[in-house]
Amino acid sequence: MNEALFSHVNRLQVEGGTLEYGVTGKPDAPALLLLHGIRNTKLLFAPILPALAEEYRVIAVDIRGHGNSVSQGSFSFEGIVTDLIQLMEKEQLEQVTIVAASFSAVPAQMLAIREPKRVASLILLDGGYYSLGEVPGFNREKVVERLATTRFSSVEEAERQFAERYGTRVMPEGWMQEELVKKEDGSYGYRLPREAFSAYFQEYSVHCQPELFQQLTCPVLLLLADDGLLSKEEQQFHRQAVATYQGMVKQAKVKMIPKAQHLLMVTHPQEIVNEIHDFLSK
């Protein structure tokens, strides 16, 4: 699986264990650092990796708690940022564009503020422009409980349900093996520990928006899922959140991808690749 998508997979010693990341593309080309959504792994980017590898040096990370990276210890956005700074040091990344999906868009912006000379630009995939705790109907405890106790009869069944939900067959067979772990009763659940679900959702719920957004100086592309797929209340919330974000991050370019769901790179891979190319070529 990794061998098919990455030219090599590297490991880095970080606080509490190992950080795993895959590398592919052109060694001397501009670098992209890909950060996945919660409970996923670097393999979430499988639909867009081959096309990106034709133009860029691509590094896709298993964020701590996910996939083959640190499975215990402290889980925080600050910890993610520290891990990524170490990774940039090891890979000698003088400049990088971060492509961050969902929750990872918050630590991506934190990193851009911490390392303004190194983070050339940000591409945020349907995340990071709002606080999760403000989303209508969101209940952190219930969401953590649901995800921590989700079970599948097999990896194949989990992949079938994913394909059914996202209306796509573009993910490689067996990709969820790194996302899931076999439990004592023989079923499969998410590898991300409950405490990591809880810690990450807590931070995503309460992060200080003005303090974060107003310090951003690099170019930002915010790609959004189609809010027409949301309830009227959620739609209203997200449109207001986007307007607030644009008010604080004046340099942000915002674009909605028609009919796209939250995992944009899965439902609309070609459109996302095109948007990344267009943004970085200007």
PDB file of C-alpha atoms in Angstrom:
ATOM      1  CA  MET A   1       0.000   0.000   0.000  1.00  0.00           C
ATOM      2  CA  ASN A   2       2.559   2.595   1.139  1.00  0.00           C
ATOM      3  CA  GLU A   3       5.013   1.255  -1.433  1.00  0.00           C
ATOM      4  CA  ALA A   4       2.531   1.932  -4.221  1.00  0.00           C
ATOM      5  CA  LEU A   5       1.846   5.514  -3.130  1.00  0.00           C
ATOM      6  CA  PHE A   6       5.202   6.664  -1.744  1.00  0.00           C
ATOM      7  CA  SER A   7       8.752   6.306  -3.012  1.00  0.00           C
ATOM      8  CA  HIS A   8       9.736   5.780   0.613  1.00  0.00           C
ATOM      9  CA  VAL A   9       8.277   5.885   4.123  1.00  0.00           C
ATOM     10  CA  ASN A  10      10.336   7.590   6.831  1.00  0.00           C
ATOM     11  CA  ARG A  11      10.143   7.530  10.612  1.00  0.00           C
ATOM     12  CA  LEU A  12      11.197  10.213  13.032  1.00  0.00           C
ATOM     13  CA  GLN A  13      11.648   9.953  16.793  1.00  0.00           C
ATOM     14  CA  VAL A  14       9.421  12.499  18.529  1.00  0.00           C
ATOM     15  CA  GLU A  15       8.107  12.918  22.061  1.00  0.00           C
ATOM     16  CA  GLY A  16       6.363   9.699  23.090  1.00  0.00           C
ATOM     17  CA  GLY A  17       7.349   7.572  20.103  1.00  0.00           C
ATOM     18  CA  THR A  18       7.661   7.622  16.323  1.00  0.00           C
ATOM     19  CA  LEU A  19       6.208   9.881  13.637  1.00  0.00           C
ATOM     20  CA  GLU A  20       5.673   8.134  10.278  1.00  0.00           C
ATOM     21  CA  TYR A  21       5.401   9.938   6.961  1.00  0.00           C
ATOM     22  CA  GLY A  22       5.485   9.040   3.289  1.00  0.00           C
ATOM     23  CA  VAL A  23       7.541  10.858   0.661  1.00  0.00           C
ATOM     24  CA  THR A  24       6.970  10.937  -3.086  1.00  0.00           C
ATOM     25  CA  GLY A  25       7.331  13.218  -6.098  1.00  0.00           C
ATOM     26  CA  LYS A  26      10.248  15.293  -7.360  1.00  0.00           C
ATOM     27  CA  PRO A  27      13.037  15.767  -4.776  1.00  0.00           C
ATOM     28  CA  ASP A  28      13.980  19.241  -6.034  1.00  0.00           C
ATOM     29  CA  ALA A  29      10.454  20.544  -6.646  1.00  0.00           C
ATOM     30  CA  PRO A  30       8.483  22.849  -4.287  1.00  0.00           C
ATOM     31  CA  ALA A  31       7.433  20.893  -1.187  1.00  0.00           C
ATOM     32  CA  LEU A  32       3.890  20.091  -0.070  1.00  0.00           C
ATOM     33  CA  LEU A  33       3.221  18.864   3.470  1.00  0.00           C
ATOM     34  CA  LEU A  34      -0.106  16.989   3.635  1.00  0.00           C
ATOM     35  CA  LEU A  35      -2.030  16.736   6.925  1.00  0.00           C
ATOM     36  CA  HIS A  36      -5.101  14.479   7.121  1.00  0.00           C
ATOM     37  CA  GLY A  37      -8.374  14.768   9.063  1.00  0.00           C
ATOM     38  CA  ILE A  38      -9.204  13.225  12.427  1.00  0.00           C
ATOM     39  CA  ARG A  39      -9.140   9.385  12.669  1.00  0.00           C
ATOM     40  CA  ASN A  40      -7.667   9.170   9.140  1.00  0.00           C
ATOM     41  CA  THR A  41      -4.060   8.625   7.984  1.00  0.00           C
ATOM     42  CA  LYS A  42      -1.716   9.836   5.260  1.00  0.00           C
ATOM     43  CA  LEU A  43      -3.487   7.365   2.934  1.00  0.00           C
ATOM     44  CA  LEU A  44      -6.520   9.674   2.881  1.00  0.00           C
ATOM     45  CA  PHE A  45      -4.628  11.591   0.178  1.00  0.00           C
ATOM     46  CA  ALA A  46      -4.330   8.536  -2.098  1.00  0.00           C
ATOM     47  CA  PRO A  47      -6.715  10.027  -4.726  1.00  0.00           C
ATOM     48  CA  ILE A  48      -4.527  13.114  -5.273  1.00  0.00           C
ATOM     49  CA  LEU A  49      -1.002  11.834  -4.501  1.00  0.00           C
ATOM     50  CA  PRO A  50      -0.052  10.601  -8.012  1.00  0.00           C
ATOM     51  CA  ALA A  51      -1.053  13.874  -9.687  1.00  0.00           C
ATOM     52  CA  LEU A  52       0.661  16.023  -7.038  1.00  0.00           C
ATOM     53  CA  ALA A  53       3.813  13.893  -7.279  1.00  0.00           C
ATOM     54  CA  GLU A  54       4.191  14.903 -10.940  1.00  0.00           C
ATOM     55  CA  GLU A  55       4.753  18.539  -9.953  1.00  0.00           C
ATOM     56  CA  TYR A  56       5.879  18.642  -6.324  1.00  0.00           C
ATOM     57  CA  ARG A  57       7.884  16.999  -3.583  1.00  0.00           C
ATOM     58  CA  VAL A  58       5.092  15.562  -1.446  1.00  0.00           C
ATOM     59  CA  ILE A  59       5.299  14.580   2.214  1.00  0.00           C
ATOM     60  CA  ALA A  60       2.192  13.076   3.829  1.00  0.00           C
ATOM     61  CA  VAL A  61       2.196  12.641   7.606  1.00  0.00           C
ATOM     62  CA  ASP A  62       0.459  10.322  10.047  1.00  0.00           C
ATOM     63  CA  ILE A  63      -0.380  12.920  12.714  1.00  0.00           C
ATOM     64  CA  ARG A  64       0.380  11.755  16.280  1.00  0.00           C
ATOM     65  CA  GLY A  65      -2.213   9.261  17.495  1.00  0.00           C
ATOM     66  CA  HIS A  66      -3.060   8.249  13.928  1.00  0.00           C
ATOM     67  CA  GLY A  67      -1.862   5.435  11.671  1.00  0.00           C
ATOM     68  CA  ASN A  68       1.676   4.364  12.509  1.00  0.00           C
ATOM     69  CA  SER A  69       2.564   7.445  14.562  1.00  0.00           C
ATOM     70  CA  VAL A  70       2.738   7.948  18.359  1.00  0.00           C
ATOM     71  CA  SER A  71      -0.075   5.898  19.922  1.00  0.00           C
ATOM     72  CA  GLN A  72       0.158   7.119  23.508  1.00  0.00           C
ATOM     73  CA  GLY A  73       1.235  10.133  25.499  1.00  0.00           C
ATOM     74  CA  SER A  74       0.057  13.699  25.135  1.00  0.00           C
ATOM     75  CA  PHE A  75      -2.208  14.738  22.277  1.00  0.00           C
ATOM     76  CA  SER A  76      -2.451  18.432  21.500  1.00  0.00           C
ATOM     77  CA  PHE A  77      -2.251  20.885  18.608  1.00  0.00           C
ATOM     78  CA  GLU A  78       0.962  22.191  20.159  1.00  0.00           C
ATOM     79  CA  GLY A  79       2.353  18.657  20.032  1.00  0.00           C
ATOM     80  CA  ILE A  80       1.437  18.372  16.350  1.00  0.00           C
ATOM     81  CA  VAL A  81       3.217  21.662  15.605  1.00  0.00           C
ATOM     82  CA  THR A  82       6.341  20.519  17.468  1.00  0.00           C
ATOM     83  CA  ASP A  83       6.340  17.216  15.539  1.00  0.00           C
ATOM     84  CA  LEU A  84       6.059  19.024  12.219  1.00  0.00           C
ATOM     85  CA  ILE A  85       8.900  21.429  13.023  1.00  0.00           C
ATOM     86  CA  GLN A  86      11.100  18.391  13.757  1.00  0.00           C
ATOM     87  CA  LEU A  87      10.011  16.812  10.477  1.00  0.00           C
ATOM     88  CA  MET A  88      10.872  19.976   8.535  1.00  0.00           C
ATOM     89  CA  GLU A  89      14.294  19.982  10.178  1.00  0.00           C
ATOM     90  CA  LYS A  90      14.940  16.346   9.282  1.00  0.00           C
ATOM     91  CA  GLU A  91      13.772  16.729   5.675  1.00  0.00           C
ATOM     92  CA  GLN A  92      15.593  20.086   5.354  1.00  0.00           C
ATOM     93  CA  LEU A  93      12.438  21.867   4.220  1.00  0.00           C
ATOM     94  CA  GLU A  94      13.390  25.514   3.856  1.00  0.00           C
ATOM     95  CA  GLN A  95       9.975  26.345   2.418  1.00  0.00           C
ATOM     96  CA  VAL A  96       6.783  24.334   2.295  1.00  0.00           C
ATOM     97  CA  THR A  97       3.121  24.694   1.427  1.00  0.00           C
ATOM     98  CA  ILE A  98       0.869  22.947   3.922  1.00  0.00           C
ATOM     99  CA  VAL A  99      -2.259  21.208   2.641  1.00  0.00           C
ATOM    100  CA  ALA A 100      -4.374  20.536   5.725  1.00  0.00           C
ATOM    101  CA  ALA A 101      -7.724  18.762   5.895  1.00  0.00           C
ATOM    102  CA  SER A 102     -10.430  19.361   8.495  1.00  0.00           C
ATOM    103  CA  PHE A 103      -9.140  19.585  12.106  1.00  0.00           C
ATOM    104  CA  SER A 104      -5.454  19.679  11.069  1.00  0.00           C
ATOM    105  CA  ALA A 105      -6.061  23.100   9.494  1.00  0.00           C
ATOM    106  CA  VAL A 106      -5.812  24.636  12.980  1.00  0.00           C
ATOM    107  CA  PRO A 107      -2.313  23.332  13.858  1.00  0.00           C
ATOM    108  CA  ALA A 108      -1.321  24.096  10.243  1.00  0.00           C
ATOM    109  CA  GLN A 109      -2.128  27.766  10.847  1.00  0.00           C
ATOM    110  CA  MET A 110      -0.345  27.646  14.214  1.00  0.00           C
ATOM    111  CA  LEU A 111       2.736  26.322  12.414  1.00  0.00           C
ATOM    112  CA  ALA A 112       2.535  29.069   9.772  1.00  0.00           C
ATOM    113  CA  ILE A 113       2.603  31.681  12.546  1.00  0.00           C
ATOM    114  CA  ARG A 114       5.454  29.926  14.377  1.00  0.00           C
ATOM    115  CA  GLU A 115       7.562  29.464  11.223  1.00  0.00           C
ATOM    116  CA  PRO A 116       6.594  32.329   8.876  1.00  0.00           C
ATOM    117  CA  LYS A 117       9.749  32.033   6.771  1.00  0.00           C
ATOM    118  CA  ARG A 118       9.307  28.309   6.256  1.00  0.00           C
ATOM    119  CA  VAL A 119       5.574  28.097   5.561  1.00  0.00           C
ATOM    120  CA  ALA A 120       5.190  29.690   2.136  1.00  0.00           C
ATOM    121  CA  SER A 121       1.413  29.239   1.943  1.00  0.00           C
ATOM    122  CA  LEU A 122      -1.556  27.325   3.355  1.00  0.00           C
ATOM    123  CA  ILE A 123      -4.218  25.303   1.568  1.00  0.00           C
ATOM    124  CA  LEU A 124      -7.032  24.463   3.979  1.00  0.00           C
ATOM    125  CA  LEU A 125      -9.463  21.743   2.937  1.00  0.00           C
ATOM    126  CA  ASP A 126     -12.824  22.507   4.571  1.00  0.00           C
ATOM    127  CA  GLY A 127     -11.454  23.191   8.047  1.00  0.00           C
ATOM    128  CA  GLY A 128      -9.778  25.599  10.399  1.00  0.00           C
ATOM    129  CA  TYR A 129     -11.941  28.664   9.731  1.00  0.00           C
ATOM    130  CA  TYR A 130     -14.303  28.138  12.679  1.00  0.00           C
ATOM    131  CA  SER A 131     -14.439  26.654  16.177  1.00  0.00           C
ATOM    132  CA  LEU A 132     -16.113  23.253  16.300  1.00  0.00           C
ATOM    133  CA  GLY A 133     -17.855  24.072  19.585  1.00  0.00           C
ATOM    134  CA  GLU A 134     -19.903  26.754  17.811  1.00  0.00           C
ATOM    135  CA  VAL A 135     -21.293  24.428  15.125  1.00  0.00           C
ATOM    136  CA  PRO A 136     -25.066  23.959  15.577  1.00  0.00           C
ATOM    137  CA  GLY A 137     -25.854  20.616  17.231  1.00  0.00           C
ATOM    138  CA  PHE A 138     -22.245  19.624  17.938  1.00  0.00           C
ATOM    139  CA  ASN A 139     -21.783  17.773  21.232  1.00  0.00           C
ATOM    140  CA  ARG A 140     -18.169  16.857  21.872  1.00  0.00           C
ATOM    141  CA  GLU A 141     -18.809  14.123  24.457  1.00  0.00           C
ATOM    142  CA  LYS A 142     -21.335  12.359  22.228  1.00  0.00           C
ATOM    143  CA  VAL A 143     -19.118  12.574  19.150  1.00  0.00           C
ATOM    144  CA  VAL A 144     -16.090  11.238  21.050  1.00  0.00           C
ATOM    145  CA  GLU A 145     -18.165   8.375  22.457  1.00  0.00           C
ATOM    146  CA  ARG A 146     -19.579   7.508  19.032  1.00  0.00           C
ATOM    147  CA  LEU A 147     -16.216   7.477  17.286  1.00  0.00           C
ATOM    148  CA  ALA A 148     -14.366   5.705  20.107  1.00  0.00           C
ATOM    149  CA  THR A 149     -16.945   2.912  20.150  1.00  0.00           C
ATOM    150  CA  THR A 150     -17.489   2.580  16.375  1.00  0.00           C
ATOM    151  CA  ARG A 151     -16.929  -1.015  15.284  1.00  0.00           C
ATOM    152  CA  PHE A 152     -16.739  -2.777  11.916  1.00  0.00           C
ATOM    153  CA  SER A 153     -16.859  -6.496  11.221  1.00  0.00           C
ATOM    154  CA  SER A 154     -13.806  -6.196   8.949  1.00  0.00           C
ATOM    155  CA  VAL A 155     -11.546  -3.701   7.188  1.00  0.00           C
ATOM    156  CA  GLU A 156     -13.400  -4.524   3.961  1.00  0.00           C
ATOM    157  CA  GLU A 157     -16.741  -3.639   5.571  1.00  0.00           C
ATOM    158  CA  ALA A 158     -15.344  -0.327   6.841  1.00  0.00           C
ATOM    159  CA  GLU A 159     -14.075   0.502   3.352  1.00  0.00           C
ATOM    160  CA  ARG A 160     -17.422  -0.468   1.838  1.00  0.00           C
ATOM    161  CA  GLN A 161     -19.260   1.892   4.184  1.00  0.00           C
ATOM    162  CA  PHE A 162     -16.787   4.677   3.418  1.00  0.00           C
ATOM    163  CA  ALA A 163     -17.233   4.188  -0.345  1.00  0.00           C
ATOM    164  CA  GLU A 164     -21.014   4.160   0.098  1.00  0.00           C
ATOM    165  CA  ARG A 165     -20.963   7.401   2.071  1.00  0.00           C
ATOM    166  CA  TYR A 166     -18.645   9.266  -0.263  1.00  0.00           C
ATOM    167  CA  GLY A 167     -19.998   7.790  -3.476  1.00  0.00           C
ATOM    168  CA  THR A 168     -16.570   6.873  -4.730  1.00  0.00           C
ATOM    169  CA  ARG A 169     -14.294   3.922  -5.424  1.00  0.00           C
ATOM    170  CA  VAL A 170     -11.083   5.895  -5.791  1.00  0.00           C
ATOM    171  CA  MET A 171      -9.479   4.671  -2.559  1.00  0.00           C
ATOM    172  CA  PRO A 172      -7.020   1.781  -2.905  1.00  0.00           C
ATOM    173  CA  GLU A 173      -8.105  -1.563  -1.502  1.00  0.00           C
ATOM    174  CA  GLY A 174      -6.919  -2.108   2.070  1.00  0.00           C
ATOM    175  CA  TRP A 175      -6.227   1.580   2.774  1.00  0.00           C
ATOM    176  CA  MET A 176      -8.125   1.544   6.074  1.00  0.00           C
ATOM    177  CA  GLN A 177      -5.853  -1.104   7.592  1.00  0.00           C
ATOM    178  CA  GLU A 178      -3.713   1.696   9.021  1.00  0.00           C
ATOM    179  CA  GLU A 179      -6.772   3.567  10.307  1.00  0.00           C
ATOM    180  CA  LEU A 180      -8.282   0.610  12.161  1.00  0.00           C
ATOM    181  CA  VAL A 181      -7.122  -1.837  14.799  1.00  0.00           C
ATOM    182  CA  LYS A 182      -8.491  -5.270  15.719  1.00  0.00           C
ATOM    183  CA  LYS A 183     -10.213  -5.320  19.111  1.00  0.00           C
ATOM    184  CA  GLU A 184     -10.375  -8.165  21.627  1.00  0.00           C
ATOM    185  CA  ASP A 185     -13.794  -9.293  20.364  1.00  0.00           C
ATOM    186  CA  GLY A 186     -12.480  -9.595  16.782  1.00  0.00           C
ATOM    187  CA  SER A 187     -14.160  -6.436  15.489  1.00  0.00           C
ATOM    188  CA  TYR A 188     -12.298  -3.408  14.158  1.00  0.00           C
ATOM    189  CA  GLY A 189     -12.311   0.085  15.657  1.00  0.00           C
ATOM    190  CA  TYR A 190     -10.444   3.315  15.012  1.00  0.00           C
ATOM    191  CA  ARG A 191      -6.795   3.262  16.008  1.00  0.00           C
ATOM    192  CA  LEU A 192      -6.904   6.822  17.339  1.00  0.00           C
ATOM    193  CA  PRO A 193      -7.190   6.501  21.161  1.00  0.00           C
ATOM    194  CA  ARG A 194     -10.252   7.896  22.939  1.00  0.00           C
ATOM    195  CA  GLU A 195      -8.066  10.415  24.808  1.00  0.00           C
ATOM    196  CA  ALA A 196      -6.749  11.709  21.477  1.00  0.00           C
ATOM    197  CA  PHE A 197     -10.271  12.070  20.045  1.00  0.00           C
ATOM    198  CA  SER A 198     -11.236  13.965  23.185  1.00  0.00           C
ATOM    199  CA  ALA A 199      -8.146  16.208  23.285  1.00  0.00           C
ATOM    200  CA  TYR A 200      -8.192  17.120  19.593  1.00  0.00           C
ATOM    201  CA  PHE A 201     -11.930  17.825  19.486  1.00  0.00           C
ATOM    202  CA  GLN A 202     -11.595  19.915  22.658  1.00  0.00           C
ATOM    203  CA  GLU A 203      -8.900  22.088  21.093  1.00  0.00           C
ATOM    204  CA  TYR A 204     -10.806  22.380  17.819  1.00  0.00           C
ATOM    205  CA  SER A 205     -13.843  23.473  19.842  1.00  0.00           C
ATOM    206  CA  VAL A 206     -12.202  26.292  21.791  1.00  0.00           C
ATOM    207  CA  HIS A 207      -9.181  27.591  19.846  1.00  0.00           C
ATOM    208  CA  CYS A 208      -8.916  31.398  19.867  1.00  0.00           C
ATOM    209  CA  GLN A 209      -9.841  32.506  16.381  1.00  0.00           C
ATOM    210  CA  PRO A 210      -8.838  36.210  16.349  1.00  0.00           C
ATOM    211  CA  GLU A 211      -5.474  35.466  17.947  1.00  0.00           C
ATOM    212  CA  LEU A 212      -4.790  32.734  15.384  1.00  0.00           C
ATOM    213  CA  PHE A 213      -6.212  34.252  12.218  1.00  0.00           C
ATOM    214  CA  GLN A 214      -4.947  37.818  12.635  1.00  0.00           C
ATOM    215  CA  GLN A 215      -1.322  36.664  12.883  1.00  0.00           C
ATOM    216  CA  LEU A 216      -1.347  34.865   9.544  1.00  0.00           C
ATOM    217  CA  THR A 217       0.786  36.565   6.932  1.00  0.00           C
ATOM    218  CA  CYS A 218       1.202  33.918   4.207  1.00  0.00           C
ATOM    219  CA  PRO A 219      -1.172  33.387   1.265  1.00  0.00           C
ATOM    220  CA  VAL A 220      -4.135  31.156   2.169  1.00  0.00           C
ATOM    221  CA  LEU A 221      -6.463  29.129  -0.039  1.00  0.00           C
ATOM    222  CA  LEU A 222      -9.582  27.885   1.741  1.00  0.00           C
ATOM    223  CA  LEU A 223     -11.403  25.203  -0.256  1.00  0.00           C
ATOM    224  CA  LEU A 224     -14.904  24.420   0.972  1.00  0.00           C
ATOM    225  CA  ALA A 225     -17.331  21.545   0.634  1.00  0.00           C
ATOM    226  CA  ASP A 226     -20.701  22.385  -0.911  1.00  0.00           C
ATOM    227  CA  ASP A 227     -22.758  23.949   1.878  1.00  0.00           C
ATOM    228  CA  GLY A 228     -25.892  23.149  -0.097  1.00  0.00           C
ATOM    229  CA  LEU A 229     -25.543  19.644   1.374  1.00  0.00           C
ATOM    230  CA  LEU A 230     -25.966  21.042   4.916  1.00  0.00           C
ATOM    231  CA  SER A 231     -29.046  21.930   6.932  1.00  0.00           C
ATOM    232  CA  LYS A 232     -30.201  25.558   6.721  1.00  0.00           C
ATOM    233  CA  GLU A 233     -28.904  26.235  10.244  1.00  0.00           C
ATOM    234  CA  GLU A 234     -25.476  24.719   9.518  1.00  0.00           C
ATOM    235  CA  GLN A 235     -25.324  26.495   6.176  1.00  0.00           C
ATOM    236  CA  GLN A 236     -25.978  29.831   7.850  1.00  0.00           C
ATOM    237  CA  PHE A 237     -23.309  29.142  10.481  1.00  0.00           C
ATOM    238  CA  HIS A 238     -20.640  28.170   7.939  1.00  0.00           C
ATOM    239  CA  ARG A 239     -21.332  31.142   5.662  1.00  0.00           C
ATOM    240  CA  GLN A 240     -21.001  33.505   8.606  1.00  0.00           C
ATOM    241  CA  ALA A 241     -17.800  31.734   9.712  1.00  0.00           C
ATOM    242  CA  VAL A 242     -16.295  32.099   6.225  1.00  0.00           C
ATOM    243  CA  ALA A 243     -17.195  35.810   6.161  1.00  0.00           C
ATOM    244  CA  THR A 244     -15.592  36.300   9.598  1.00  0.00           C
ATOM    245  CA  TYR A 245     -12.464  34.426   8.481  1.00  0.00           C
ATOM    246  CA  GLN A 246     -12.134  36.551   5.343  1.00  0.00           C
ATOM    247  CA  GLY A 247     -12.565  39.656   7.470  1.00  0.00           C
ATOM    248  CA  MET A 248      -9.562  38.662   9.586  1.00  0.00           C
ATOM    249  CA  VAL A 249      -7.412  36.917   6.961  1.00  0.00           C
ATOM    250  CA  LYS A 250      -7.540  39.509   4.201  1.00  0.00           C
ATOM    251  CA  GLN A 251      -5.200  37.552   1.925  1.00  0.00           C
ATOM    252  CA  ALA A 252      -7.361  34.410   2.010  1.00  0.00           C
ATOM    253  CA  LYS A 253      -8.832  33.189  -1.243  1.00  0.00           C
ATOM    254  CA  VAL A 254     -12.008  31.152  -0.703  1.00  0.00           C
ATOM    255  CA  LYS A 255     -13.607  28.748  -3.145  1.00  0.00           C
ATOM    256  CA  MET A 256     -16.451  26.272  -2.787  1.00  0.00           C
ATOM    257  CA  ILE A 257     -16.301  23.018  -4.746  1.00  0.00           C
ATOM    258  CA  PRO A 258     -19.797  22.206  -6.075  1.00  0.00           C
ATOM    259  CA  LYS A 259     -21.237  18.894  -4.812  1.00  0.00           C
ATOM    260  CA  ALA A 260     -18.094  18.173  -2.775  1.00  0.00           C
ATOM    261  CA  GLN A 261     -18.421  16.575   0.650  1.00  0.00           C
ATOM    262  CA  HIS A 262     -16.216  17.324   3.668  1.00  0.00           C
ATOM    263  CA  LEU A 263     -13.390  15.036   2.485  1.00  0.00           C
ATOM    264  CA  LEU A 264     -12.842  17.041  -0.696  1.00  0.00           C
ATOM    265  CA  MET A 265      -9.774  15.140  -1.825  1.00  0.00           C
ATOM    266  CA  VAL A 266     -11.835  11.952  -1.916  1.00  0.00           C
ATOM    267  CA  THR A 267     -15.040  13.176  -3.557  1.00  0.00           C
ATOM    268  CA  HIS A 268     -13.423  15.662  -5.981  1.00  0.00           C
ATOM    269  CA  PRO A 269      -9.732  14.776  -6.393  1.00  0.00           C
ATOM    270  CA  GLN A 270      -9.200  16.311  -9.827  1.00  0.00           C
ATOM    271  CA  GLU A 271     -10.779  19.616  -8.820  1.00  0.00           C
ATOM    272  CA  ILE A 272      -8.595  19.785  -5.704  1.00  0.00           C
ATOM    273  CA  VAL A 273      -5.426  19.065  -7.696  1.00  0.00           C
ATOM    274  CA  ASN A 274      -6.399  21.781 -10.188  1.00  0.00           C
ATOM    275  CA  GLU A 275      -7.043  24.301  -7.408  1.00  0.00           C
ATOM    276  CA  ILE A 276      -3.683  23.531  -5.774  1.00  0.00           C
ATOM    277  CA  HIS A 277      -1.869  23.937  -9.119  1.00  0.00           C
ATOM    278  CA  ASP A 278      -3.673  27.210  -9.902  1.00  0.00           C
ATOM    279  CA  PHE A 279      -3.025  28.673  -6.448  1.00  0.00           C
ATOM    280  CA  LEU A 280       0.677  27.782  -6.366  1.00  0.00           C
ATOM    281  CA  SER A 281       1.404  28.850  -9.934  1.00  0.00           C
ATOM    282  CA  LYS A 282       0.340  32.458  -9.332  1.00  0.00           C
TER     283      LYS A 282
END
